[in-house]
Coordinates of C-alpha atoms in Angstrom, one line a residue:
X1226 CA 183.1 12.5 43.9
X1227 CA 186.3 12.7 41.6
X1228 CA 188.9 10.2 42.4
X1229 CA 192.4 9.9 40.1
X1230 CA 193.7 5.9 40.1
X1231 CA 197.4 5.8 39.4
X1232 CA 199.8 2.7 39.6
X1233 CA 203.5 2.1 38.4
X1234 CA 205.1 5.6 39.0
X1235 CA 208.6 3.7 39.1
X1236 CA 210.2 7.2 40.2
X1237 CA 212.4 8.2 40.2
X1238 CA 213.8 5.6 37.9
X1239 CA 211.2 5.4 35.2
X1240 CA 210.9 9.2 34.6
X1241 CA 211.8 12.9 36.2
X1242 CA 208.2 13.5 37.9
X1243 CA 204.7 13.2 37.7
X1244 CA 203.5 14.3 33.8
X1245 CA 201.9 17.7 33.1
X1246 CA 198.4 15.8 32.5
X1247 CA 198.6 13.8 35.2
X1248 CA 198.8 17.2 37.6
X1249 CA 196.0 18.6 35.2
X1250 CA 193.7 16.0 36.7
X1251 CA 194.5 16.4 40.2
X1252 CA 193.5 20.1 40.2
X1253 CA 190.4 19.3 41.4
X1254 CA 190.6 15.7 42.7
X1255 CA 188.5 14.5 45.8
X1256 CA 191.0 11.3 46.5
X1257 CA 193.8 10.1 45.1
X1258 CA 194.3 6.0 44.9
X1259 CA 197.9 4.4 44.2
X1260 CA 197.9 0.7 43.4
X1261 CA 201.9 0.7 44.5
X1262 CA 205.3 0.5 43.1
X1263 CA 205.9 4.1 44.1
X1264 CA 209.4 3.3 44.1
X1265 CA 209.9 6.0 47.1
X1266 CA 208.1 7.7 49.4
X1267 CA 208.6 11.0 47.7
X1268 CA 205.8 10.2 45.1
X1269 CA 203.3 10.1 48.4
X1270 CA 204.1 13.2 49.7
X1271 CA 203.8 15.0 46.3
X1272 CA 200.4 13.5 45.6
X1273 CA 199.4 15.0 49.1
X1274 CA 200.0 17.9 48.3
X1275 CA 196.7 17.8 45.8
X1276 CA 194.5 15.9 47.9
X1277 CA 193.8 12.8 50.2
X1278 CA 195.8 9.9 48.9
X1279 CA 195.5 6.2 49.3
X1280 CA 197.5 3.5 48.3
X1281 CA 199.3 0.4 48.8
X1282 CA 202.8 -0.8 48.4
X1283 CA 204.0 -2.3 45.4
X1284 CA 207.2 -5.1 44.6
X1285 CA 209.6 -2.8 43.9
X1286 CA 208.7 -0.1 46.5
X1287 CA 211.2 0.6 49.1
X1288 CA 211.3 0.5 53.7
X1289 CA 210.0 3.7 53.4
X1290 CA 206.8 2.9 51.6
X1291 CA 206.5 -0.4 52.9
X1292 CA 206.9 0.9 56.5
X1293 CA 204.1 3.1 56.2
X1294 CA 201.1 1.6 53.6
X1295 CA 199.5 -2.4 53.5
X1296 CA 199.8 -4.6 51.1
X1297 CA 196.0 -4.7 50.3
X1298 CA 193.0 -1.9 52.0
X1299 CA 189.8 -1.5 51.1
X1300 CA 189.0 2.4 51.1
X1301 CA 184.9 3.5 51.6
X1302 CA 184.3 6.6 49.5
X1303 CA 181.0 8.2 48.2
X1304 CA 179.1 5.1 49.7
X1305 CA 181.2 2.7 47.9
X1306 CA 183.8 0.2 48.9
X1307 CA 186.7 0.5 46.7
X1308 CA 189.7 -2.7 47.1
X1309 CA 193.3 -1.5 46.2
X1310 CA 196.2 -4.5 45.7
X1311 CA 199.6 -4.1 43.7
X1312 CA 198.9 -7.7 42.4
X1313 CA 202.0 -9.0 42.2
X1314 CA 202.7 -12.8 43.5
X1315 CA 203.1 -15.9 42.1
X1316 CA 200.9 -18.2 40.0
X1317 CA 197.7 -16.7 38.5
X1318 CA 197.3 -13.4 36.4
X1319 CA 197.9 -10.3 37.9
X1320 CA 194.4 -9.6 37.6
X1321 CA 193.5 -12.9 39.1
X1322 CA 195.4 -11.8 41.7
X1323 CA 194.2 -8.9 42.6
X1324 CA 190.7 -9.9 42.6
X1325 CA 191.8 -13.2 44.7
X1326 CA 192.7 -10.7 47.9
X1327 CA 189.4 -9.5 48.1
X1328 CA 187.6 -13.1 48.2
X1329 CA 185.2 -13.5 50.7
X1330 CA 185.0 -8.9 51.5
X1331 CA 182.5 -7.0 49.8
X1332 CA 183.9 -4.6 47.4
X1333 CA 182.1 -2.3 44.7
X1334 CA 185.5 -2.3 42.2
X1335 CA 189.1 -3.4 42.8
X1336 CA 191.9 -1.2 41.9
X1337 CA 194.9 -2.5 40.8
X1338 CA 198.7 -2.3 39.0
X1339 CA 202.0 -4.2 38.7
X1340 CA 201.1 -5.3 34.7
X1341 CA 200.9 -1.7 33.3
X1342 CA 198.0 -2.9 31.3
X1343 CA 195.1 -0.7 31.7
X1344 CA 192.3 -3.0 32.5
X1345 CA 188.5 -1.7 32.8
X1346 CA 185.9 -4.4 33.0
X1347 CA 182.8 -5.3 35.3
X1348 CA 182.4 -8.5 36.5
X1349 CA 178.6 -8.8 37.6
X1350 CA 178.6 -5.6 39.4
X1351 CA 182.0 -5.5 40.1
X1352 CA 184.1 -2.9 38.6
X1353 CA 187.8 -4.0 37.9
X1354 CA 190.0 -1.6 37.0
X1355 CA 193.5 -1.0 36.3
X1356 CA 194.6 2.1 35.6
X1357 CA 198.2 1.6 33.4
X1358 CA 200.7 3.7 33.9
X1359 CA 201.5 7.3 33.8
X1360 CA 205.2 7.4 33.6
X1361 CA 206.3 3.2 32.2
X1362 CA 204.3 2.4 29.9
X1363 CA 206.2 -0.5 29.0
X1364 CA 204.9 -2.5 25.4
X1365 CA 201.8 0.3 25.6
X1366 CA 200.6 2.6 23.2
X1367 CA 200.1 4.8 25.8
X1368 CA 200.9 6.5 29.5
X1369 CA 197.5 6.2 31.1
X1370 CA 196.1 6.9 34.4
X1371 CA 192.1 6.4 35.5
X1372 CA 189.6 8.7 36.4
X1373 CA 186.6 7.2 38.6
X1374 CA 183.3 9.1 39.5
X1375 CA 181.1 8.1 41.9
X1376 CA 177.4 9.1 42.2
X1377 CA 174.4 6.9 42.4
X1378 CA 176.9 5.1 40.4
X1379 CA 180.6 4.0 40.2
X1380 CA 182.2 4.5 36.7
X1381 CA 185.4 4.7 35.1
X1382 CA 187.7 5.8 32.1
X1383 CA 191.5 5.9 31.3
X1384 CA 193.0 8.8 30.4
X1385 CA 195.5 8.1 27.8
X1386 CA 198.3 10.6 26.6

């Protein structure tokens, strides 16, 4: 199973649309996971358009997204449980965060955004994962978005362009 993890679209403000490699990958996606800050709605209902979508809403997203996706959600896929959080708050880092909402629920990897920072690690066998951004990439090298397989196995890369 082929999932694309995106975060931090910030459109329309950050950029005019989704990137041309971005698209490329959703071709032949099975899900789609957004860790929030959509910014609008409108980036929902494109990525639907490809495939099943998941996500959560972000700090900056708007009534629209916030009216209609949680603030955390785990999502089972290919027999594994997969946690998606923006990660914003206060106190703690972002990642500390994000893996704080999911104390206490079993989860095989936690997805999540708000720093930009693309973030793949495993703690035990927890996979923690942020995928970066594909259209604000801030103090980055890069625009990045994630790729995650699942098999017998959960693994995952970035994609950087």
């Amino acid at each position: 199973m082929k999932i694309v993890a995106l975060s931090d679209t910030h459109l329309p403000k950050r950029n005019r649309g989704l990137p041309p490699r971005l698209l490329e990958e959703l071709q032949d996606v099975d899900l789609i996971i957004h860790a929030g800050d959509w910014q609008t709605i409108d980036v929902y209902y494109q990525l639907q358009t490809y495939g099943k979508v998941e996500g959560v809403y972000g700090n900056v997203d708007n009534d629209d997204v916030t009216g209609l996706l949680p603030s955390k959600k785990i999502v089972e896929a290919g027999g594994f449980r997969i946690g998606i959080t923006h990660g914003h708050g206060k106190g703690k880092t972002t990642e500390k965060r994000a893996i704080a909402a999911f104390e206490g629920e079993k989860v095989d990897c936690i997805i999540f955004g708000h720093s930009h920072i693309p973030v793949k690690r495993y703690e035990e066998n927890l996979l923690i994962f942020n995928p970066g951004s594909p259209t604000d990439k801030r103090r980055q090298k890069f625009f990045s978005f994630g790729v995650i397989s699942l098999s017998d196995k959960i693994t995952a890369e970035h994609i950087y362009f």
